[in-house]
Short mmCIF file of C-alpha atoms in Angstrom, two decimals:
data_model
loop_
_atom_site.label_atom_id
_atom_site.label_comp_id
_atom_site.label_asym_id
_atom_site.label_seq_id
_atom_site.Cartn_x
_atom_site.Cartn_y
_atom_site.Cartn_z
CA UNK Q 23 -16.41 6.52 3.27
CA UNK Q 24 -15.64 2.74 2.70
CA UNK Q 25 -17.76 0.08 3.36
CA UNK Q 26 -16.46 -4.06 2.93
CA UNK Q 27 -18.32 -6.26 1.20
CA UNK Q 28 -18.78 -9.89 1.93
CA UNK Q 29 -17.46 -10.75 -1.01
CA UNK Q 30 -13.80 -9.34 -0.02
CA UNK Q 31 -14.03 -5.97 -1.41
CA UNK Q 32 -13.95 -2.79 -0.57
CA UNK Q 33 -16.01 -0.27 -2.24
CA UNK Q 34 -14.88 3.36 -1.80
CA UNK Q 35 -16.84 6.41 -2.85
CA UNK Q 36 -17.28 8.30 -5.16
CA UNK Q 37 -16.28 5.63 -7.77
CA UNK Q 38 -13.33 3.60 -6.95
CA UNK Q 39 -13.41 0.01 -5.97
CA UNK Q 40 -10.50 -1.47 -4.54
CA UNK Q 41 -9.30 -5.18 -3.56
CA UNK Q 42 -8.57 -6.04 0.34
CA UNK Q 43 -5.19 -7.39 -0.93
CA UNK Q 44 -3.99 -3.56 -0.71
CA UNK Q 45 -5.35 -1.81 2.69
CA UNK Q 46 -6.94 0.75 1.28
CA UNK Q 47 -5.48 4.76 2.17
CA UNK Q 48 -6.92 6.67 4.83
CA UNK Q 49 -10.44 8.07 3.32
CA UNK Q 50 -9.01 12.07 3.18
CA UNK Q 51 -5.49 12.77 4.84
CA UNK Q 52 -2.79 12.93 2.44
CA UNK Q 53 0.72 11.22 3.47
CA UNK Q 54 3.78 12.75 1.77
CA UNK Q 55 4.68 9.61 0.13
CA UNK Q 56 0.72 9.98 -1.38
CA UNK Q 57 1.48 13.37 -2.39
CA UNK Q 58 5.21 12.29 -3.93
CA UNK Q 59 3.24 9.58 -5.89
CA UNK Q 60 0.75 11.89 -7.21
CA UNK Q 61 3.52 14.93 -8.02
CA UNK Q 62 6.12 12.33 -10.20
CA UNK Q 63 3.33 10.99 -12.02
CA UNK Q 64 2.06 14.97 -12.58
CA UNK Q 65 5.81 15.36 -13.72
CA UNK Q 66 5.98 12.02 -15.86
CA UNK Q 67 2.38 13.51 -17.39
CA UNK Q 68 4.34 16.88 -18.31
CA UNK Q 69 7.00 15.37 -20.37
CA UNK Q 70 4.05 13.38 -21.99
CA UNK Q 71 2.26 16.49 -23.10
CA UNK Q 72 6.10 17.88 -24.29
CA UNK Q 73 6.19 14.81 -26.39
CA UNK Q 74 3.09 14.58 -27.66
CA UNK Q 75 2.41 18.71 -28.79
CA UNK Q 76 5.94 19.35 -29.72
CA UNK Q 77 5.58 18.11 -33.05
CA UNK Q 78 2.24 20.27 -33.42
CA UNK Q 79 4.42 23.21 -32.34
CA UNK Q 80 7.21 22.68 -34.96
CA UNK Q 81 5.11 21.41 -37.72
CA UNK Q 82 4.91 25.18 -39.30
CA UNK Q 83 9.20 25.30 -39.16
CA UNK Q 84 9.43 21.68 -40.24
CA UNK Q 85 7.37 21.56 -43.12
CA UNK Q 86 9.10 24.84 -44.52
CA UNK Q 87 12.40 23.32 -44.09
CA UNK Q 88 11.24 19.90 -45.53
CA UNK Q 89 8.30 21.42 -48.03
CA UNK Q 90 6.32 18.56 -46.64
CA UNK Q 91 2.41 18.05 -47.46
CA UNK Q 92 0.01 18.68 -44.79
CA UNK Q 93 -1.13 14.88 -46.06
CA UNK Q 94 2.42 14.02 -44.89
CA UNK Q 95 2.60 15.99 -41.76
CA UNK Q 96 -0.61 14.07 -40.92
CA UNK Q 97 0.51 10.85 -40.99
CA UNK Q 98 3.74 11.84 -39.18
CA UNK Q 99 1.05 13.08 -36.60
CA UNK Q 100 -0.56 10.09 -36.48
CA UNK Q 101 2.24 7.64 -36.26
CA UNK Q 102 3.07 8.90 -32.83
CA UNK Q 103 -0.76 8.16 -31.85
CA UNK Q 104 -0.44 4.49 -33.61
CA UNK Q 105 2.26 4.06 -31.58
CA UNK Q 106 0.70 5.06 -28.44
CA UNK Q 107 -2.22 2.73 -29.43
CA UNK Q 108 0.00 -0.21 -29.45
CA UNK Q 109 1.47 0.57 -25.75
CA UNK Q 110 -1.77 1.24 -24.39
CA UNK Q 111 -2.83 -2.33 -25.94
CA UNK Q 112 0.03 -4.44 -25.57
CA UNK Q 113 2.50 -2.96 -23.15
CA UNK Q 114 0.47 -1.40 -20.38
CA UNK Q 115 -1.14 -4.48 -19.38
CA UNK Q 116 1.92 -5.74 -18.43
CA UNK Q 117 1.76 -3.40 -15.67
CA UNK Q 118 -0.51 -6.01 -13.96
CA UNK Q 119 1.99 -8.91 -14.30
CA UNK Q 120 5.06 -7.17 -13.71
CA UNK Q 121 4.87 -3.95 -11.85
CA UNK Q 122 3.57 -0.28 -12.39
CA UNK Q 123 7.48 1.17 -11.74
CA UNK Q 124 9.12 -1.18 -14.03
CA UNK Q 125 6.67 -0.59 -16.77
CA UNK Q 126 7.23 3.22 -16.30
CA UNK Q 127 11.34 3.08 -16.45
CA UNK Q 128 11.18 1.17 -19.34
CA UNK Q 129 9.11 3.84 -21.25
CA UNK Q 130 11.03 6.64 -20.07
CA UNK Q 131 14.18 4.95 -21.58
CA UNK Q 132 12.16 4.28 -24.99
CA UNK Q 133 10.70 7.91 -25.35
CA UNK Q 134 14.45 9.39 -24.36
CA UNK Q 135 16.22 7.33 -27.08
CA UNK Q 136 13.13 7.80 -30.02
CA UNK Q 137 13.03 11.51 -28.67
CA UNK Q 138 16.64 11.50 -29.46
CA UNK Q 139 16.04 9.72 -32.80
CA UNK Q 140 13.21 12.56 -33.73
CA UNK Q 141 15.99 15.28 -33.34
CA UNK Q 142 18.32 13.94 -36.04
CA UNK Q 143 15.77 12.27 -38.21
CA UNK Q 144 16.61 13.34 -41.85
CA UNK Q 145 13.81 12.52 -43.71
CA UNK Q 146 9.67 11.71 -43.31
CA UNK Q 147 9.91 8.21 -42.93
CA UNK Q 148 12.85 8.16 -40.05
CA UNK Q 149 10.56 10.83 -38.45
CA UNK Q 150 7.44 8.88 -38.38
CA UNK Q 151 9.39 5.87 -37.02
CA UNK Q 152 10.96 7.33 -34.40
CA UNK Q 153 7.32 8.90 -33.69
CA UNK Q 154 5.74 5.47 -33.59
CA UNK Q 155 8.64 4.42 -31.51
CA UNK Q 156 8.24 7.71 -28.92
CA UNK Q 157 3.98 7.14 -28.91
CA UNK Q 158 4.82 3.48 -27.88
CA UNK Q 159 6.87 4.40 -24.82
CA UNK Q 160 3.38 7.77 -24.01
CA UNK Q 161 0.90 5.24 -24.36
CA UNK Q 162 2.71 2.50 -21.92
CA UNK Q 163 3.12 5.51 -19.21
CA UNK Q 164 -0.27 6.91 -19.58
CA UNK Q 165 -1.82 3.46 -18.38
CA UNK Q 166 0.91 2.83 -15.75
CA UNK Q 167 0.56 6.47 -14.15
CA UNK Q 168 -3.26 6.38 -13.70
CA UNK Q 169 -3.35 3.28 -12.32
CA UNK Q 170 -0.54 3.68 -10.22
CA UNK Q 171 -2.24 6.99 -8.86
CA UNK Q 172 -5.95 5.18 -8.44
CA UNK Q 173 -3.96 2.89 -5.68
CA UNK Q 174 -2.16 5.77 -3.75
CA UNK Q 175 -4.34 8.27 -3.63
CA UNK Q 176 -7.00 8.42 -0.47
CA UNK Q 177 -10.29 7.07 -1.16
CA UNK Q 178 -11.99 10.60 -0.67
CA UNK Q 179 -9.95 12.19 -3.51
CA UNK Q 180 -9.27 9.16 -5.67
CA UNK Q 181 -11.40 10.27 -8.28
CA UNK Q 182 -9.75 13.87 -8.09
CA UNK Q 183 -6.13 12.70 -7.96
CA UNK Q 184 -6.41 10.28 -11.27
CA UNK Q 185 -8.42 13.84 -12.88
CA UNK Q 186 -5.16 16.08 -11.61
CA UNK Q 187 -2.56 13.95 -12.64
CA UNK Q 188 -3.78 14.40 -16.41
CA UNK Q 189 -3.67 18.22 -15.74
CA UNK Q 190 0.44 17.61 -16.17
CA UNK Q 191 -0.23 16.67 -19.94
CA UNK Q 192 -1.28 20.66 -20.96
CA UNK Q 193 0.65 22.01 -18.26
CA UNK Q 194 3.97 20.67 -19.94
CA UNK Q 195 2.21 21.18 -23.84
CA UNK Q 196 1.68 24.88 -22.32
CA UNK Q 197 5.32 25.15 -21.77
CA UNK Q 198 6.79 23.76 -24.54
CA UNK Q 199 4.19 26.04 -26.49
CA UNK Q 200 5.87 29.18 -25.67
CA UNK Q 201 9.53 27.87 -25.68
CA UNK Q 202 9.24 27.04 -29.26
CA UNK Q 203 7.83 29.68 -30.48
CA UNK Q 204 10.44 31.82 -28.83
CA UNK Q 205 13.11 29.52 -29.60
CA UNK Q 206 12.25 27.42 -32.88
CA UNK Q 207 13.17 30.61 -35.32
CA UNK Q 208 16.95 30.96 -33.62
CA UNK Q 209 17.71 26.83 -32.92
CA UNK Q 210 15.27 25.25 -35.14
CA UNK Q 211 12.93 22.69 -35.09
CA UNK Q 212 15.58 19.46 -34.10
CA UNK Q 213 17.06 21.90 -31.07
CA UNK Q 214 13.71 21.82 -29.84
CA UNK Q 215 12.98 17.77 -30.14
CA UNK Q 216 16.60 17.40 -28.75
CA UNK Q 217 15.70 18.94 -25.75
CA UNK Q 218 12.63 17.01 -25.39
CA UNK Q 219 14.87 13.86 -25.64
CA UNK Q 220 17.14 15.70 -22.73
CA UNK Q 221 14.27 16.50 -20.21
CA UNK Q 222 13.04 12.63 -21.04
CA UNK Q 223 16.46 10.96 -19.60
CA UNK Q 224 16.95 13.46 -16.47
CA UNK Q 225 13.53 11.68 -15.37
CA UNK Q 226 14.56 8.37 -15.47
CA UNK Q 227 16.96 8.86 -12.21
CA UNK Q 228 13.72 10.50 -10.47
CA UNK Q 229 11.16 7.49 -10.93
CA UNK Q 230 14.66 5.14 -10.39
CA UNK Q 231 15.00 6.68 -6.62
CA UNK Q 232 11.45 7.98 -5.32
CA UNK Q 233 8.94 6.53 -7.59
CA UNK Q 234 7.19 3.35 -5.74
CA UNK Q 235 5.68 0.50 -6.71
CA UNK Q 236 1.98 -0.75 -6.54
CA UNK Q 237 0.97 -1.99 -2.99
CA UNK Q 238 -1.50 -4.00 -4.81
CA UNK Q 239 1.06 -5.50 -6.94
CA UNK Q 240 3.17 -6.57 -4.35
CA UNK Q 241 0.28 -7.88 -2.41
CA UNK Q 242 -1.27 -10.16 -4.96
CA UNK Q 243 2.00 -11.03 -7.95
CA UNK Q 244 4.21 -11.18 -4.03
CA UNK Q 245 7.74 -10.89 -6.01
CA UNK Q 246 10.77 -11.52 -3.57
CA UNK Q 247 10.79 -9.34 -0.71
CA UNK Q 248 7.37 -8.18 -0.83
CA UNK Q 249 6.44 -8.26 2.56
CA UNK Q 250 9.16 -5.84 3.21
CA UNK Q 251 8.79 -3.89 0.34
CA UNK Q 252 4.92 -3.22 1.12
CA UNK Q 253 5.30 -2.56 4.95
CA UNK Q 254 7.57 0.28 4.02
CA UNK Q 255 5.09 1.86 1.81
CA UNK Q 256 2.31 0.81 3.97
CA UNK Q 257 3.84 2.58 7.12
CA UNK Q 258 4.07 5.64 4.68
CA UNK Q 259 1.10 5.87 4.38
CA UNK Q 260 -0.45 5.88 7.36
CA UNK Q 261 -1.54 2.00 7.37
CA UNK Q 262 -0.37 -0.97 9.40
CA UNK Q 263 1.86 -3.19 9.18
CA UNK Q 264 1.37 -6.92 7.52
CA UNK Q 265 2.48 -9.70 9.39
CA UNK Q 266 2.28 -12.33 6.71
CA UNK Q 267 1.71 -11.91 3.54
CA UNK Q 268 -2.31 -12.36 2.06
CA UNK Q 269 -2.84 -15.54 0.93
CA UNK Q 270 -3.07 -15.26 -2.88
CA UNK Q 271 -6.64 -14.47 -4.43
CA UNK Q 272 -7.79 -17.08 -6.91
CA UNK Q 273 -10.83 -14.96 -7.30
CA UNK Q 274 -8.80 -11.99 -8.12
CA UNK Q 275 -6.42 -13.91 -10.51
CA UNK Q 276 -9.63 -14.99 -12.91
CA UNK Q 277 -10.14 -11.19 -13.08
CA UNK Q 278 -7.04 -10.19 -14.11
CA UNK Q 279 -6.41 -9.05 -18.00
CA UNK Q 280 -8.71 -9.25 -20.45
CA UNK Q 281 -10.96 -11.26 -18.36
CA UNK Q 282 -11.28 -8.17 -15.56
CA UNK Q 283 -13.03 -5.85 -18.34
CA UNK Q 284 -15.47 -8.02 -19.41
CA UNK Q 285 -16.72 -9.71 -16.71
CA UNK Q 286 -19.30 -9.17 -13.65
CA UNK Q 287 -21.47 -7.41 -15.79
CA UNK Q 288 -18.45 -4.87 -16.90
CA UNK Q 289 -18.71 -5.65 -20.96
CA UNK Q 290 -21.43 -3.79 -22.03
CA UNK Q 291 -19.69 -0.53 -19.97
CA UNK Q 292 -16.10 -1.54 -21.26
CA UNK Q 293 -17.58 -1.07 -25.10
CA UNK Q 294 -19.00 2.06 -24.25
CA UNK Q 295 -15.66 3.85 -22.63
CA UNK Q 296 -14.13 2.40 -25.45
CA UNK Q 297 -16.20 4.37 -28.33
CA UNK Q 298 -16.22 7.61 -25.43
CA UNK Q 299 -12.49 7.69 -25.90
CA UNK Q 300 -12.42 6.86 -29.72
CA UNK Q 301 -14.83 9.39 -30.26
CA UNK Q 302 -13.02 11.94 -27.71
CA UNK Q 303 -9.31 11.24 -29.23
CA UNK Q 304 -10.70 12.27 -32.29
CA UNK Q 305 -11.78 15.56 -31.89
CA UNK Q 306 -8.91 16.16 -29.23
CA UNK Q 307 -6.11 14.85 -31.20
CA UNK Q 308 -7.34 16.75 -34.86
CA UNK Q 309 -7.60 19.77 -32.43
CA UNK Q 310 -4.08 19.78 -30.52
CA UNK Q 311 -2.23 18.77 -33.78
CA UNK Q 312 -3.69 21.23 -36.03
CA UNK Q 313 -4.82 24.12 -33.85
CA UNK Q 314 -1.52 26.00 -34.82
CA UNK Q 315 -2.23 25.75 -38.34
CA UNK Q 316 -5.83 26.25 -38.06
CA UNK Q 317 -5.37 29.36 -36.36
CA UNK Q 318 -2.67 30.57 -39.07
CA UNK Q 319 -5.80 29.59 -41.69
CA UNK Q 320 -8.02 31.53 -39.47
CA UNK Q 321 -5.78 34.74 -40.16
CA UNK Q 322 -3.38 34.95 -37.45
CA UNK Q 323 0.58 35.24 -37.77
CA UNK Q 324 2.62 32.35 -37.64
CA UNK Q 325 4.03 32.89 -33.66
CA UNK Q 326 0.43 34.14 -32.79
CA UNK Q 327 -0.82 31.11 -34.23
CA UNK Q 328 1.47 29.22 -31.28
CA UNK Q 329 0.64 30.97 -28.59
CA UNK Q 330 -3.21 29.80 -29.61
CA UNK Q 331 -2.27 26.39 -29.38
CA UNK Q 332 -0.68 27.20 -26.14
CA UNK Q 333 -3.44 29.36 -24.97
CA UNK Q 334 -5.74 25.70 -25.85
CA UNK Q 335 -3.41 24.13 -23.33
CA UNK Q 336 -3.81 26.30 -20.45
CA UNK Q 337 -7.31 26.06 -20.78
CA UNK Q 338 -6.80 22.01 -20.87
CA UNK Q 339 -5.15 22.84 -17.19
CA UNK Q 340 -7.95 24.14 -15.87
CA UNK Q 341 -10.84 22.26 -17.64
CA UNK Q 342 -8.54 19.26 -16.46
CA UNK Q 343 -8.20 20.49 -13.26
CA UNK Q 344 -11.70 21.43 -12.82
CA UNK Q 345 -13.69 18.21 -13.77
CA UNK Q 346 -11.40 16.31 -11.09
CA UNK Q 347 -12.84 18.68 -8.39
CA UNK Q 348 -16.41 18.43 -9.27
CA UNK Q 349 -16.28 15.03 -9.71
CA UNK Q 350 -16.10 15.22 -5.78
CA UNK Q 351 -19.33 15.89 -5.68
CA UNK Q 352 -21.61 15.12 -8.62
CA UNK Q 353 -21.63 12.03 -10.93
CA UNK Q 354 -18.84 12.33 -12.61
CA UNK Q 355 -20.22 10.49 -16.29
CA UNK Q 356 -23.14 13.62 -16.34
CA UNK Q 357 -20.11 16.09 -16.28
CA UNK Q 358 -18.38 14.41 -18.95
CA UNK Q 359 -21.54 15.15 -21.06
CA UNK Q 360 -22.24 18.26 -19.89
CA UNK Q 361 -17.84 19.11 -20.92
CA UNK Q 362 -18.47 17.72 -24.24
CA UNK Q 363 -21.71 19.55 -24.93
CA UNK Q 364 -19.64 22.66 -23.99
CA UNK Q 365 -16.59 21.80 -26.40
CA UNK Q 366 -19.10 21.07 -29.64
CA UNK Q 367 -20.34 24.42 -29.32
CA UNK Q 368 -17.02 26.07 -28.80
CA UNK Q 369 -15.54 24.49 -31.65
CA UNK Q 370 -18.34 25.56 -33.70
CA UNK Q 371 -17.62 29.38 -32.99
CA UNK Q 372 -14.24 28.81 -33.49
CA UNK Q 373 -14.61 27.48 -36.95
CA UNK Q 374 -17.22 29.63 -37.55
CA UNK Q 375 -17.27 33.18 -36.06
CA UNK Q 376 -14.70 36.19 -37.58
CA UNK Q 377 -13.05 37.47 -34.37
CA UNK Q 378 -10.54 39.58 -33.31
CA UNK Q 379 -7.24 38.15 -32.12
CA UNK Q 380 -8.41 38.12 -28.05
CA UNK Q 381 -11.45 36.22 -28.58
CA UNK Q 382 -9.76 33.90 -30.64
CA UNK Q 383 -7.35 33.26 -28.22
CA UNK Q 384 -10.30 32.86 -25.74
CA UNK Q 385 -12.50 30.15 -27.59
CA UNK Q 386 -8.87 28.24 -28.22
CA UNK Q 387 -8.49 28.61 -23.96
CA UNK Q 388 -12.41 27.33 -23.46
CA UNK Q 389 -11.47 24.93 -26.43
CA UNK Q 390 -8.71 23.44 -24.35
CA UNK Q 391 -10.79 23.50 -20.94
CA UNK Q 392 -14.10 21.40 -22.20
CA UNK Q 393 -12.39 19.01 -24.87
CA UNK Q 394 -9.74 17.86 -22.74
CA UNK Q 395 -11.37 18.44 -19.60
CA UNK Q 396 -14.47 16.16 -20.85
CA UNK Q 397 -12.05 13.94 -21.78
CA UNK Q 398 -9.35 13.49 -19.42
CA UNK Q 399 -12.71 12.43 -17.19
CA UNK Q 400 -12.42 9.08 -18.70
CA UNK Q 401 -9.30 8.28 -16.90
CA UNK Q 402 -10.64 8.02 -13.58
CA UNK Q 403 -13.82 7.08 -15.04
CA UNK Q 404 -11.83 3.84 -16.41
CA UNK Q 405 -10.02 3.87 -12.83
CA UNK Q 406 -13.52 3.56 -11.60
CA UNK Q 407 -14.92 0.41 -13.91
CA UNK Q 408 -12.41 -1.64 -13.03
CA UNK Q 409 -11.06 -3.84 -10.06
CA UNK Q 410 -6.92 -3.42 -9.69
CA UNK Q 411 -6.03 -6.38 -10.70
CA UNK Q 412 -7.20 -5.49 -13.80
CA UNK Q 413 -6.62 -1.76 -13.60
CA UNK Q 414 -3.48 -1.49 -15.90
CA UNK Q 415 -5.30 -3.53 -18.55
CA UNK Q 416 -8.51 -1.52 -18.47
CA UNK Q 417 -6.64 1.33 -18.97
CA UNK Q 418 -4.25 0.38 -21.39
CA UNK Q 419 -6.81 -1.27 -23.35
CA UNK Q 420 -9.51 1.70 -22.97
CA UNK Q 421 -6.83 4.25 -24.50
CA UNK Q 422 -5.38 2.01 -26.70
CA UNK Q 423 -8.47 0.97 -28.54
CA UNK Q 424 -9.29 4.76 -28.38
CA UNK Q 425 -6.65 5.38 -30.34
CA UNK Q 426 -8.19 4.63 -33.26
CA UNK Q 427 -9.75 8.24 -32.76
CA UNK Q 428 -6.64 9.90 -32.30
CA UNK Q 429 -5.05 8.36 -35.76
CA UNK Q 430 -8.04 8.87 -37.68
CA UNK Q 431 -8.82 12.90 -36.09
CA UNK Q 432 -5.61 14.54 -37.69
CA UNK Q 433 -5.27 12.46 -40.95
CA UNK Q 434 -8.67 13.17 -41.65
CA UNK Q 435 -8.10 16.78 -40.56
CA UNK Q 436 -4.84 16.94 -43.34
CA UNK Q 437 -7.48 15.78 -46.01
CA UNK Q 438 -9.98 18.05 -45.20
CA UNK Q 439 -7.36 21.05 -45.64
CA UNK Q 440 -5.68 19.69 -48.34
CA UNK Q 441 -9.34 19.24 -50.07
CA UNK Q 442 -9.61 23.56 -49.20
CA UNK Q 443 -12.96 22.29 -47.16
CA UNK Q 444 -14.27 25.75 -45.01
CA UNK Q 445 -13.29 26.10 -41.66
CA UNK Q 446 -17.03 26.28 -40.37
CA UNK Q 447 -17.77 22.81 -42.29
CA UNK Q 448 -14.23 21.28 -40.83
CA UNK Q 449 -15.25 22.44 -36.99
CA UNK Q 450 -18.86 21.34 -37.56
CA UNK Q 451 -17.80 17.68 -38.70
CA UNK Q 452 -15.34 17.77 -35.16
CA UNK Q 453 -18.17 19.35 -32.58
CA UNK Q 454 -19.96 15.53 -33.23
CA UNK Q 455 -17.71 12.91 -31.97
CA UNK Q 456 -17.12 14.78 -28.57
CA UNK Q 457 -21.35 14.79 -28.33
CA UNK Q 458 -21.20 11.16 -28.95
CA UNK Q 459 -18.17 10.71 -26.30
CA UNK Q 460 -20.67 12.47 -24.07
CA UNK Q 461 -23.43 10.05 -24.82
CA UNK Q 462 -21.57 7.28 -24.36
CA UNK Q 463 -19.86 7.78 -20.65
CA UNK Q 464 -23.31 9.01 -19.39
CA UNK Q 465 -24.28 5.42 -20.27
CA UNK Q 466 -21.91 3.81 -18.24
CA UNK Q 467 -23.08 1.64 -15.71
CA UNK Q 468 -19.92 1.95 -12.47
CA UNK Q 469 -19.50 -0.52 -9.62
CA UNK Q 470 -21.90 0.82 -6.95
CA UNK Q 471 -20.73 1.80 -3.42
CA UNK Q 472 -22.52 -0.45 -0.14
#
């Protein structure tokens, strides 16, 4: 339920707190425009998860064909994750000042064209550009999706919707895991990145015709035609119409940006998402750019080594999936632990335990579910801290400064192989950072519901 607060709120359970500027969704029905929101984003989320993991999945063919370094590979790795940092930080929040759809077109077009770049790159250095270049374009969407989900979604399943839409990211790494390793020996490695950079332009046309823009933008920024442009959307989804537009909210403006995460109380909370998700990208990014290697270290055959890296992903689905649903009903920072105390101890067997070639497969699948289901909790966790006017920044910011986890997790994985360090020791230094993510989000302090 929803209760309003003097103060011209509107808190809605379990997490989400939303400004009267926007009439908040009905508290459980679904509308399809709600549902069409939720699916393109899903969609946008799968071609992330392509262009993130498809360089994980070729690495093996590339650096055969290039004799490149793991050291190398690493920071080729990583420069799509700097990259993604820098949207996150200095694109995204421009999804506050200028709209959640623009933002999103303008990535797609970036990722398509550095896709396209990756595909005929013809040496390291125009590969890791056109990486930093693609991670730029990720990192900007990421933000824009989330928060563009938080403000369509109802209020009973906010917190579920924000958790579901990050389920697209393995769904489409899943996919592109098996097409590559049934395709990469017979087209080769820049087939498989030109098709990326294919699937990447057919979506701009979909987000150009049915993707919306933020209510709550068009309430509060009130660009030309607003009024229109929000009783449309408003009337599909089940609200009212406005007959005159809100009267802008000074209030609102001083918390916009920066100032949003920091304020009312919110800094000490901000800092502590932001070392969750530094600590979380660090296990999860050494994890989903090495895995295929790892495996092939562990003693499995090169394609077998894939489909383990796939296998992870479809496990990401569900842990993904799974964390959004029970987040319905229990605090949603004590499951993040509880995921993350879960992952440490599969990563230890992983690292650790000689198995056969089924239950390696199976601790890669609960891998995938408590790693990136722990983590992908911090996205409507973040959706949660954080008023909408500053939504886009919070989240932007929150994954961009948690980047610094994701850059340093696969270089320092490359040095540890390169330095012939034990699997067991390698897995044992990764199981910590996710029980310090854990830590951390349990020791959030969110907005609390009247």
């Amino acid at each position: 339920m929803a209760s309003y607060s003097p103060t011209g709120t509107v808190s809605v359970r379990p997490y989400v707190t939303v400004d009267n500027a926007a009439p908040p969704a009905s508290d459980s029905s679904w509308t399809a425009r709600q549902i069409l929101v939720v699916a393109i984003c899903f969609i946008l989320n799968m071609l992330d998860g392509m262009d993130v993991l498809i360089l994980s999945y070729v690495a093996p063919a590339l650096s055969a064909d290039w004799q490149v370094s793991p050291e190398s590979l690493g920071v080729v790795f990583s420069a799509g994750l700097a990259g993604m940092a820098a949207g996150g930080l200095l694109i995204a929040p421009l999804a506050d000042r200028f709209g959640r759809r623009k933002l999103i077109l303008a990535s797609l077009v970036m990722m398509a064209l550095a896709m396209f770049g990756s595909s005929i790159a013809t040496s390291i250095f125009e590969l890791i550009a056109s990486r930093f270049v693609v991670g730029i374009g990720i990192g900007t969407v990421l933000a824009s999706m989330a928060a563009l989900t938080a403000e369509y979604a109802p209020a009973k399943h906010r917190t579920f919707a924000v958790g579901f839409l990050q389920a697209g990211y393995p769904v489409g790494a899943t996919i592109t895991g098996f097409v590559v390793a049934s395709q990469v020996a017979t087209h080769g490695w820049q087939a498989m990145l030109l098709g990326a950079a294919i699937l990447c332009a057919a979506a701009i046309p979909l987000v150009w015709l049915l993707l919306p823009e933020s209510i709550a933008f068009l309430l509060s920024r009130q660009p030309k035609g607003a009024l229109e442009k929000a009783n449309r959307l408003l009337i599909s989804i089940g609200q009212p119409r406005l007959d005159v537009l809100p009267p802008r909210n000074v209030s609102a403006a001083q918390h916009a940006g920066m100032r949003g995460l920091l304020s009312d109380g919110r800094a000490p909370s901000t800092i502590l998402l932001w070392l969750a998700i530094i600590f979380s990208f660090m296990t999860l990014y050494f994890v989903i750019s090495w895995i295929p290697k790892l495996a092939v270290e562990a003693g499995l055959p090169a394609k077998d080594a894939i489909y383990a890296g796939a296998i992870y992903n479809i496990g990401a689905f569900f842990g993904t999936s799974s964390i959004g649903l029970v987040a319905m009903r229990f605090d949603l920072r004590k499951l993040i632990l509880t995921y993350m105390a879960l992952a440490a101890v599969a990563l230890v067997v992983f690292g650790s335990v000689a198995m056969p070639l089924v239950a390696t497969l199976a601790t890669a699948f609960l891998i995938g579910v408590f790693v990136q289901g722990g983590f992908n909790g911090c996205y409507p966790l973040a959706a949660s801290l954080y008023p909408p006017e500053a939504r886009g920044t919070g989240i932007g910011w929150a994954m961009g400064v948690g980047r610094i986890g994701a850059v340093i997790g696969p270089m320092l994985g490359g040095f540890l192989l390169a330095a012939k360090v034990s699997l067991p020791v390698i897995f044992g230094i990764f199981a910590v950072p996710v029980v310090l993510a854990g830590i951390c989000a349990a020791m959030i302090r969110l907005p609390k519901a009247d």
